[in-house]
Structures are given as structure tokens and as C-alpha cells.
């Protein structure tokens, strides 16, 4: 593959091109769109988690002021099921269309929707719809290992060697269970759908991390050809996976707009965000590790079970990283799903890898303690030469350097391993470390680039910017190829009518758009050179296009600054408004026989401060070293890693969605009771990028940084907590009561 | 502006709608609820209510709000929060809804120069107040120093909580806080950023504080 190492703009810290719109409130998010005649929809949510609707009485609601319609199973009209997913199309988690039957399978399931002239009227009427239920006892139990599964036995996910024998004969072993609770994505932007229907075509303003898939899914559900659906997400108030696939409110808004022939806005409430738009499932993982006394791993076994909903199978895939992160002859990963009366789980930032690495890296720390080995040295000792699960080479792996550079920056050599042995200003310190990894990939992508007479360029791709800086990345790639400054490049994203782009997930947008946008820009440049040699009045007329080049926004003889003519002038002389080019990236995701194992790597070092006398646990500082290929734009990349560390602190110390065992309701369904890290929780965070280009992935050597920064953080924190307190917390989040010695009380 | 923000979009802003296109699309009876007009200039501050405001919509009451130095005579549902009125009636959508419970800070605006959560205020109770929203602080072409600092220090990712962060920050600079980063972190902890851009938010706020 081509290698582009020199660039004036790739790898250079660049201000976000969409920054001024975002800081002035001018960026248009889904629910900001407004249309003449707009109506407001408010769903009615089931107040049981299992059972069926006995009676739904909307008479009173229908009479209320401003109410236009109340829809439920009997009158919503046709909403179809979607055929099985094919590649990156037709994906959704909750496959049952809303109102399909009268069964209730999770708390908060939509049972009706009210449409009214104002949002207040819609909400009040929704609260006046009287629903009675045949109530069954729900199961939201978070005990998962040993539960009945959706399959006869756990599914084998990865296997090599003979783990059972190796574990039996092992000299040093760890065998523990780690649990992670339901986490709710909680982007600050509420899920929202604004549906406009003109009698034939649907224009849907959605909170979507994947506009093209969203279009395909909604076209199927509505029973119309995809050309009659356009999905627009100009700006997304992030998603963290929760906005990857369509949720039922989208079909409801579209159906209401269809039925009434009026635009309809449906904004999901924060309470509904805990019920109706996905979550990271509850997970239990048993990890068994074995090693020789010298620290060589001999066996790794991971058995996980995650909960899923009553109708759909969501597999968290906790063995995502386990098979290749360390060298071991014997390895087994199994996974199973257990049904619960909960809304559908879905991918949340770093799905599989993040909870999987919490368990695996915690166990690695426990084994290092048993071996009396330094946890950094223990990991270095088990570095693999190749991806032992696939027997293929790593494309670009610098895990060892992540650990050694991180140790150096953190001051790890000053660590004393004894529990509670490190103090500063009367505070007990704990130091912990964890390794991390996340996949790297390309997803099939198309893009177009236009070079225009006014000296500007336009680049279009049906992907999204969810906060990672995709708008700026596309401008950088076009600027690199054409020399046109970023400020003169219009970037158009977030529209299913554009050339099909990647989902904003998997940390693969940057790697995916790179080849497509480079090719589109090259083709547009070639079209421009053709104009230059063919046009009357052009100083290049009659020359061969292959002898010319577009550099610094000027057409010139290859390598000669003299006689260069600005792009705008070339087009003006030719009386041509614009030239364009299309580009395409091949995906790596569907490659059944990959030549390389593509992943990013990192190391997380954490210092906590523990004051038992006032029961105060704080994260003091975090040092993160990331090997994620060449970094396209260091400014937003650093921001993403820092933000991921902040989310990791939430995961380790705060976040847990709790279900009432009697009602099945998520009881802490608001942002005061579901605690997320705030500014005051943020420690000093030092991020280092190793910046080794991965040219096997694309010509710029870029991978992606959306998820890797979250992986490993929780394990590094619990390991630091152990180092300070001697208490190993295996059930997240760490609670202050976990760390306090409990008096023995005999309850008679 | 490098992003072609409104390409392929149907008309979304009130400014680009004529009364005719508006009324031809919807019945006149529903017109006033669908959109209430912005008063055209500050000169009309105490002027008689505009046409739509005088159209009686069932369940709504007439009020006058003073936002970003302009008066707006509008019909609102008496239950309408200041937040929903700004967004749905005045179409000042820079102010965001994140929780509707005063827990996230995305809806922060200034009322009489103090920062408040507009989701916890009823519109009908703000008739004598001077309300400032993010649109009143600065636009994309004329950024306020705090807005510019947020761009320069990358104090956001998705941008959704950003209006609230900036409204909080602009007010916070005038509040009696200490000088340290820890003070800023404490003062800004009512504004949740799920993207976790906190280190850069602190950097932006401190840059502006050092300037003044």
C-alpha cells in the first residue's frame, strides 16, 4: 500500500472547522429542526416490566386541549419488521416494531404515543392515557453465571491448546469472578426524531451515528423504497454507541408524520433514555489464569455471560481482546446470553473490550501479586510475537513501548509493592496499571470531492461527526492532497443522500474515510489538470496532464513553482464552475482471511489517594500512552483520550443503572442518581501518542482513537485501590463501603 | 465557515419563511402554535402583541419575554419552561435540553446576569427578566472571547453541552471564585460533559480569566 509520510496538515494540531458553530449554538442538532405545522409527540411508557396490556383507554387524553391524535397498536398503521442485517446495512437492536403486540417485555416499553400542538399538551395527555395490565413477575436479576442461557451451553469464541489440563497442573493460578453493572450511555443530547412527510418522501432528522443504515432500516419499517427516505444528522450530541442503530421512537415519529401529514418532533426524555435506547448489559465473567513461577502465562480462560432482552440477542463479546493480547499456548473464551426483562442492550463505547479488559487486566494484576512480580514486568514478559489466535502478524503493535514509556512518565520505578506503603501528605497512595487494546479497521466508504471556481473545495461523505473531529479530518485530507487551506474546504456529512459513508462506531471512521477521500481528491485534481490542458486561454493548453500537478492550490508543471496558476483561475479561464472526483475505500471488516491483525494498543497508569479516616477516595493522576497509528489531528485526538479516561473513572467509581427487582424499573433513571464524572472528579491526565503510522491500514497510516482510551482504565483504578487498601474490588463500581472495614454484627 | 451546514435541508429557520408559505402549509388555526414570530426589532419592545400572539390558541396565554435585548410577545402554554419556550417558540435552539431536571446544565442561560437552569424556570414567571442565551453572547462570525477560547482549547467534542458550559463560564468569571484550576473545576461541575472535555474546558476558562 502507498505510504504518505510527509504532510503539512496531516498530524498537525488543527482547530476544528465546526468549532465556531458549536460554541455559538448555531450547529443544528436533530431536535433543533423546526418546520411549519410542527406537532409534538410524547410516548406512553409501560409501568410494568412483564405482562400484557389488558386495556388501553385514550378517551380522556383525546379530549384534552391541543391533542391531535393518540396512537397505539390498533391505529398506528403498518410498521414492518426489518430483514436480517447484511454487512453494515439493516442493523437494529430492537427488532420488534413499536406496538406490534400487547406483550410487555421491559419496563418503559412504548404502548402508545400522543401527538399534540405543544410539547406540554402532548406530555400531559400521555400521562392521562389509562393503561391496565395483566402483570407478571419480571426478571431483572443481575446474577448471570449459572443462569439458563439462550443456547444449550456457552458458545466457544476462541480456543487453542488444552486449557483444562494446563489449569489443573498450574503452579500459580487466579480464578475469580468479575461483574460489571448495566451502564447507560447518557449522551447529553437526548435521542430525538423530527419526521417530515410530504405525501411520498420522508425526511427524518435523527440522532444517528449511522445515517445510511438508519435510512435503510426506516425504509423497511415504513414499507417504502430507500429513495423515499432521507436521514439527516448534521450534528450529533454524541452517542457512545447508543445512537448507532435506530430505536423505536424513530419509527413512531415517522408513522405519526405519515398518519397526520404533518411534521412531528419526538424527543425522548432522560427517563426514557434509561429504558428505550439501549445500555451496556450487566456482565459476569469468570477469569482463570495460570502461570509458571517465572511469570510465563500458561493458560487463559474467560467465561462470560451478559444479559439480553426477551426478544433479541445482544452479545457483548467480552473476549474481543483476550485471544491476542498475551502469549499463551492454552486459551479458551466462552460466552453466553441470559434473557431478562430489560430493554435491549447495545454497543457502548469499546463494547466487549472495555468490560472484558476490566476482568482480564484485574486478573493479570492479581496473578502478578501472587507471583510477586511487578505488574509491568509481568505484562512485558508475556508479549506475543504474533496474533496467536489467528496465526498472522500484527500490522503494527507497540504494546511494550506503551508500557515502558508510560512507566517512565509515571515514575513507576518508585513504586513500592507493599500494600499501603506509599504515602504523601498523610494520604495513602495506590498505583495501578493496565494494558489495553481496541480493534482497527476500515469499513467500505465512498466520498466525493469538488474543486470550485471560487477557489474552494467541497468534500461529501455519508458519515457523521459525533464529536471526534470528522468534519476537520475530511478537510485535512483534502487540504493535504490539493494544498487548499482547511478554511476554504466545505465539508458535508450527516446525510443519507451523500455517498455512502461509515458508521461512526468502532473507532474506524478516520481509517475508513482516508483512502476514499484521498482518491476522490486525486481524481478531482486530475479532472482539473485536464481542464488546464484543454481550455483555450490556459497557459497549460496542449501540455500533457501527467506532466502537471496541483500543489498548494495551484496548477503547475511538476515540481516547478514558476508559472503556477491558481486553481480558481484555471477554472475561470475555462468557464467551468467545478470539477469533481469520486473515491472509494475497501473494507477490512468482511475480510475472512486477513493478512494482518489490526489493533491499537495502550497502557493506563493510575494514582489514587485514599484517606480512610474520612472515607475519601480520589483519582490523583492518570498517565495514558496510546499506540493508535499516526494521529491525524492531535488536538481532538488528545481530547478524546482524556474524555475516555474521564468515562473510565465513572465506570470504575460511579456508574450503575439499578433495576428494582419487584417492578423491573430502572430506579436511578436521571442524571442526579446515575452518577457520571463531573469536572471536579477529573484528575491530571497526561496523554502520550506513540504515533507509529500503520501503513497496512491506509496510506496515511491512521487508525482511530474513539474507544481505546476507555479500555483498561477501570482495571488500573481497582488495581491502584488494591495497592492502597489491600481490598480487591471485583464488582464495579467501587463503593466507598467496599473499602471500609465492616464491624462484625450478630443479628439475632 | 467551512461546513456546508444547511445544504439539502428544507427550510428550518423562521427567518426564511414567508407568512404565505407558512399559512399555505398548515391551517391557520394551528399556525400560531406551530411557530410564534420573533419580534422584529428591539424598537418593538413594548409594542402591541404581534399577529400570531393575538391569535388565541386553546390552552396558551400571552406573555412578553425579553431575550438578548429584544422583546418577544408570544403565546405559551402556562406549563412551558423557559427552556422549551426559548427552543420551541422563539426558535433560539442554541440552548439545549439534556435532562429537563436541572441535573446536567445544558440549558444554562443568564437571567438578570445570573446563570440558571432554564429547564427549572417557567416562562410565565420570567416576564420582567433580562434573559441572555448563547445567541446573545456571540455568533459564529463574532465570537465572544469565551467562545473563541473554547474553540482554541478544544473545550468540547460533540458540542451539545457547550452552550451551557459557555454560559456557565461567562457567568462564573464574574463570580467570587479563587484563581486555581480546582476552583474552576468546582464552579463548572454543574455542567456535565459526557465527552469528558473537562481538562480543555478548564484551560479555556482559565485563559479567559487570565485575559481579564
Coordinates of C-alpha atoms in Angstrom, one line a residue, chain B residues 42-206:
Chain B
X42 CA -35.9 45.9 19.9
X43 CA -37.9 49.0 19.0
X44 CA -41.0 46.9 19.3
X45 CA -40.1 46.1 22.9
X46 CA -43.2 47.4 24.5
X47 CA -45.3 47.4 21.3
X48 CA -48.6 45.7 20.9
X49 CA -48.6 42.0 20.5
X50 CA -47.8 40.7 17.0
X51 CA -50.4 39.0 14.9
X52 CA -49.7 35.4 15.9
X53 CA -49.6 36.3 19.5
X54 CA -53.0 37.8 19.3
X55 CA -54.4 34.6 17.8
X56 CA -56.0 32.7 20.7
X57 CA -54.6 29.2 20.8
X58 CA -56.5 26.9 23.2
X59 CA -54.6 26.4 26.3
X60 CA -52.0 29.1 25.8
X61 CA -51.5 32.5 27.4
X62 CA -49.9 35.7 26.0
X63 CA -46.6 36.8 27.6
X64 CA -43.7 39.0 26.7
X65 CA -40.1 37.9 27.2
X66 CA -37.0 40.0 26.9
X67 CA -34.3 37.9 25.4
X68 CA -30.9 39.0 24.2
X69 CA -32.0 42.6 24.4
X70 CA -35.2 42.1 22.4
X71 CA -38.8 41.8 23.5
X72 CA -40.9 39.0 22.2
X73 CA -44.7 38.8 22.6
X74 CA -45.6 35.2 22.4
X75 CA -48.4 32.7 23.3
X76 CA -47.2 29.9 25.6
X77 CA -48.6 27.0 27.4
X78 CA -48.6 28.1 31.1
X79 CA -46.7 24.9 31.9
X80 CA -44.0 25.8 29.4
X81 CA -40.5 26.0 30.8
X82 CA -38.2 28.9 29.8
X83 CA -36.1 26.3 28.1
X84 CA -38.9 24.9 25.9
X85 CA -40.2 28.4 25.2
X86 CA -36.7 29.5 24.0
X87 CA -36.4 26.5 21.8
X88 CA -39.8 25.7 20.6
X89 CA -41.5 29.1 20.5
X90 CA -38.6 31.6 19.9
X91 CA -36.5 29.1 18.0
X92 CA -33.4 30.0 19.9
X93 CA -32.2 26.4 19.7
X94 CA -28.6 27.1 20.9
X95 CA -29.9 26.4 24.4
X96 CA -30.1 22.6 24.8
X97 CA -32.2 20.2 26.7
X98 CA -30.2 17.4 28.4
X99 CA -32.3 16.3 31.4
X100 CA -35.2 18.7 32.0
X101 CA -34.5 18.3 35.7
X102 CA -31.7 20.8 36.5
X103 CA -29.2 18.0 36.7
X104 CA -26.9 18.5 33.6
X105 CA -26.6 22.2 33.0
X106 CA -27.0 22.0 29.2
X107 CA -29.8 24.6 29.4
X108 CA -27.9 27.2 31.3
X109 CA -28.9 30.8 30.4
X110 CA -28.4 34.1 32.2
X111 CA -31.4 35.7 33.9
X112 CA -30.5 39.1 35.2
X113 CA -26.9 38.2 34.7
X114 CA -27.0 35.2 36.9
X115 CA -26.7 31.7 35.5
X116 CA -29.7 29.5 35.9
X117 CA -31.0 26.2 34.5
X118 CA -33.8 27.3 32.1
X119 CA -35.5 23.9 32.4
X120 CA -36.3 24.8 36.1
X121 CA -37.9 28.1 35.3
X122 CA -41.4 28.6 34.0
X123 CA -41.6 31.1 31.1
X124 CA -44.6 32.9 32.5
X125 CA -42.6 33.8 35.6
X126 CA -39.7 35.5 33.6
X127 CA -41.6 38.4 32.1
X128 CA -39.7 41.1 33.9
X129 CA -36.3 39.5 33.5
X130 CA -33.4 40.2 31.2
X131 CA -32.7 36.8 29.6
X132 CA -29.4 36.1 27.8
X133 CA -28.9 32.9 25.7
X134 CA -25.8 31.7 23.8
X135 CA -27.0 33.5 20.7
X136 CA -26.8 36.7 22.7
X137 CA -23.2 36.1 23.7
X138 CA -21.8 35.9 20.2
X139 CA -22.3 34.3 16.7
X140 CA -20.0 32.1 14.6
X141 CA -18.6 35.2 12.9
X142 CA -18.2 37.3 16.0
X143 CA -17.3 35.0 18.8
X144 CA -17.1 36.2 22.4
X145 CA -13.7 35.7 24.0
X146 CA -15.0 32.7 25.9
X147 CA -16.4 31.1 22.8
X148 CA -13.1 31.7 21.0
X149 CA -11.2 30.2 23.9
X150 CA -13.4 27.1 23.8
X151 CA -12.5 26.6 20.1
X152 CA -8.8 27.4 20.7
X153 CA -8.5 25.0 23.6
X154 CA -10.9 22.4 22.1
X155 CA -13.2 22.6 25.1
X156 CA -15.8 20.3 23.7
X157 CA -16.2 17.3 21.4
X158 CA -19.8 16.8 20.3
X159 CA -20.7 20.4 21.2
X160 CA -24.1 19.6 22.7
X161 CA -23.4 20.7 26.3
X162 CA -21.2 23.5 25.1
X163 CA -23.7 26.3 25.0
X164 CA -24.4 25.6 28.7
X165 CA -20.7 25.3 29.5
X166 CA -20.0 28.7 27.9
X167 CA -23.0 30.4 29.6
X168 CA -21.8 29.0 32.9
X169 CA -18.2 30.0 32.2
X170 CA -19.1 33.6 31.2
X171 CA -21.1 34.0 34.5
X172 CA -18.5 32.1 36.5
X173 CA -15.7 34.6 35.6
X174 CA -17.7 37.3 37.3
X175 CA -18.4 35.2 40.4
X176 CA -16.2 35.3 43.5
X177 CA -14.1 32.2 42.9
X178 CA -10.5 31.6 43.7
X179 CA -7.8 31.5 41.0
X180 CA -6.9 27.9 40.8
X181 CA -7.9 25.2 38.3
X182 CA -9.6 23.4 41.2
X183 CA -11.8 26.4 41.7
X184 CA -12.8 26.4 38.0
X185 CA -13.5 22.6 38.2
X186 CA -15.7 23.1 41.2
X187 CA -17.5 26.1 39.7
X188 CA -18.1 24.3 36.4
X189 CA -19.3 21.0 38.0
X190 CA -22.9 21.8 37.4
X191 CA -22.4 21.3 33.7
X192 CA -21.9 17.7 32.7
X193 CA -19.8 17.0 29.6
X194 CA -20.3 13.3 28.8
X195 CA -17.5 13.5 26.2
X196 CA -15.3 14.4 29.2
X197 CA -13.6 17.5 27.7
X198 CA -13.1 18.8 31.2
X199 CA -9.4 19.5 31.1
X200 CA -9.8 21.6 28.0
X201 CA -12.9 23.4 29.5
X202 CA -10.7 24.4 32.5
X203 CA -7.9 25.5 30.1
X204 CA -10.4 27.7 28.1
X205 CA -11.9 29.3 31.2
X206 CA -8.5 30.0 32.8

